[in-house]
Amino acid sequence: MNKIRVGIVGYGNLGKSVELGIRQNEDMELVGVFTRRDPSSIKTITPEVNVFTMDEAKQMTAQVDVMVLCGGSMSDMPVQGPEFASLFNTVDGYDTHAKIPEYFAAMNKKAAAAQKICIIASGWDPGMFSINRLYAEAILPVGDTYTFWGKGISQGHSDALRRIKGVKDAKQYTIPKEQAINAVRRGEMPELSTREKHWRECFVVLEEGADKERIEQEIKTMPNYFADYDTEVHFITEEELSKDHPGLPHGGLVIHHGRTGLDEEHHHVIEYRLALDSNPDFTANVLIAFARAAYRLNHEGVSGAKTVVDIAPAYLSGKSAEELRKSLI
């Protein structure tokens, strides 16, 4: 069987995790990493991995089956996504929920014209949580769905912090409010605002001479990221960030309460939970599974933009249909 040839665009935490994840999938091979930096400055985890410039990708359309886009959602993917979708099948973890329709339209235009497929927003939220919300609401249409994130480090929000002028490094924790989770689990079905479900905690290392007050205000008023939440900002040293916040854990819950019966007297709860030791590792493995789906679907003649809810589950698996029927059904 021919292996799926994968390229990685961007080599931060997520790109490195995709490199490691590909090693666990026997039907895939890594063609190389594509970067905006000087390729000679990149030291990959696997020494023999090739590193190319972004511009070199244009000459490699026949060598890469699927590109995994690992840039940030704030400013990288809105530009890189359509560029790569016009040349390759792609998957990405674009996670700015409010702008997904706009991003989908841009990606669909480019991919459809090139007869390529791009599966967008295919991490864990949006992504795995999106699928679980759909299943829950389709099965129990009378009810309410609640999504809680954390406690954990959001890569997208941390990236947004690091792009602020004067910020040297930063990490952001998304923290669910326990009183809100408990109310949902008790079946109270509360109406919760964004601010009532989560709060955000930021640990920020400043560049020398940076304006602390301006940066704190810019963080707390940043649309789509912090403006709708209670947000605490802590300014700490580089040593403190390294010592006290070394990992990238995350997780969350999707809880759906549904009602059935003549008088809606029967109550049902569907709960899906993730507890992740490494957010980038898990996200990378979701992207890899959808890269397999993108490859298969494009070989069937499918093109244009898709989201995770458009993809039949069997396309994600490395097992054949016969194996799936025998082992999982």
mmCIF file of C-alpha atoms in Angstrom, residues 143-148 176-193 196-198 253-259 267-272:
data_model
loop_
_atom_site.group_PDB
_atom_site.id
_atom_site.type_symbol
_atom_site.label_atom_id
_atom_site.label_comp_id
_atom_site.label_asym_id
_atom_site.label_seq_id
_atom_site.Cartn_x
_atom_site.Cartn_y
_atom_site.Cartn_z
ATOM 1 C CA GLY A 143 -32.427 19.506 25.509
ATOM 2 C CA ASP A 144 -29.462 21.761 26.145
ATOM 3 C CA THR A 145 -25.756 21.413 25.405
ATOM 4 C CA TYR A 146 -22.961 22.884 27.502
ATOM 5 C CA THR A 147 -19.265 23.014 26.674
ATOM 6 C CA PHE A 148 -16.562 23.632 29.271
ATOM 7 C CA PRO A 176 -14.136 26.495 33.893
ATOM 8 C CA LYS A 177 -16.259 27.843 36.727
ATOM 9 C CA GLU A 178 -17.082 24.918 39.001
ATOM 10 C CA GLN A 179 -20.425 26.375 40.079
ATOM 11 C CA ALA A 180 -21.552 26.367 36.445
ATOM 12 C CA ILE A 181 -20.474 22.736 35.861
ATOM 13 C CA ASN A 182 -22.179 21.621 39.070
ATOM 14 C CA ALA A 183 -25.427 23.354 38.106
ATOM 15 C CA VAL A 184 -25.414 21.599 34.728
ATOM 16 C CA ARG A 185 -24.693 18.208 36.274
ATOM 17 C CA ARG A 186 -27.554 18.690 38.720
ATOM 18 C CA GLY A 187 -29.864 19.031 35.746
ATOM 19 C CA GLU A 188 -30.777 22.656 36.389
ATOM 20 C CA MET A 189 -30.177 23.533 32.700
ATOM 21 C CA PRO A 190 -29.087 27.092 33.496
ATOM 22 C CA GLU A 191 -28.755 29.804 30.884
ATOM 23 C CA LEU A 192 -25.071 30.678 31.086
ATOM 24 C CA SER A 193 -23.239 33.557 29.441
ATOM 25 C CA GLU A 196 -20.432 32.729 33.609
ATOM 26 C CA LYS A 197 -18.875 29.527 32.228
ATOM 27 C CA HIS A 198 -15.136 30.294 32.158
ATOM 28 C CA LEU A 253 -16.376 18.598 28.851
ATOM 29 C CA VAL A 254 -19.378 18.488 26.557
ATOM 30 C CA ILE A 255 -22.542 17.825 28.553
ATOM 31 C CA HIS A 256 -25.946 17.437 26.921
ATOM 32 C CA HIS A 257 -29.187 17.115 28.911
ATOM 33 C CA GLY A 258 -32.045 15.728 26.866
ATOM 34 C CA ARG A 259 -35.704 15.036 27.621
ATOM 35 C CA HIS A 267 -34.123 12.871 31.481
ATOM 36 C CA HIS A 268 -30.895 11.731 29.818
ATOM 37 C CA VAL A 269 -27.300 12.914 30.092
ATOM 38 C CA ILE A 270 -24.588 12.516 27.471
ATOM 39 C CA GLU A 271 -21.153 13.569 28.744
ATOM 40 C CA TYR A 272 -17.912 13.562 26.766
#
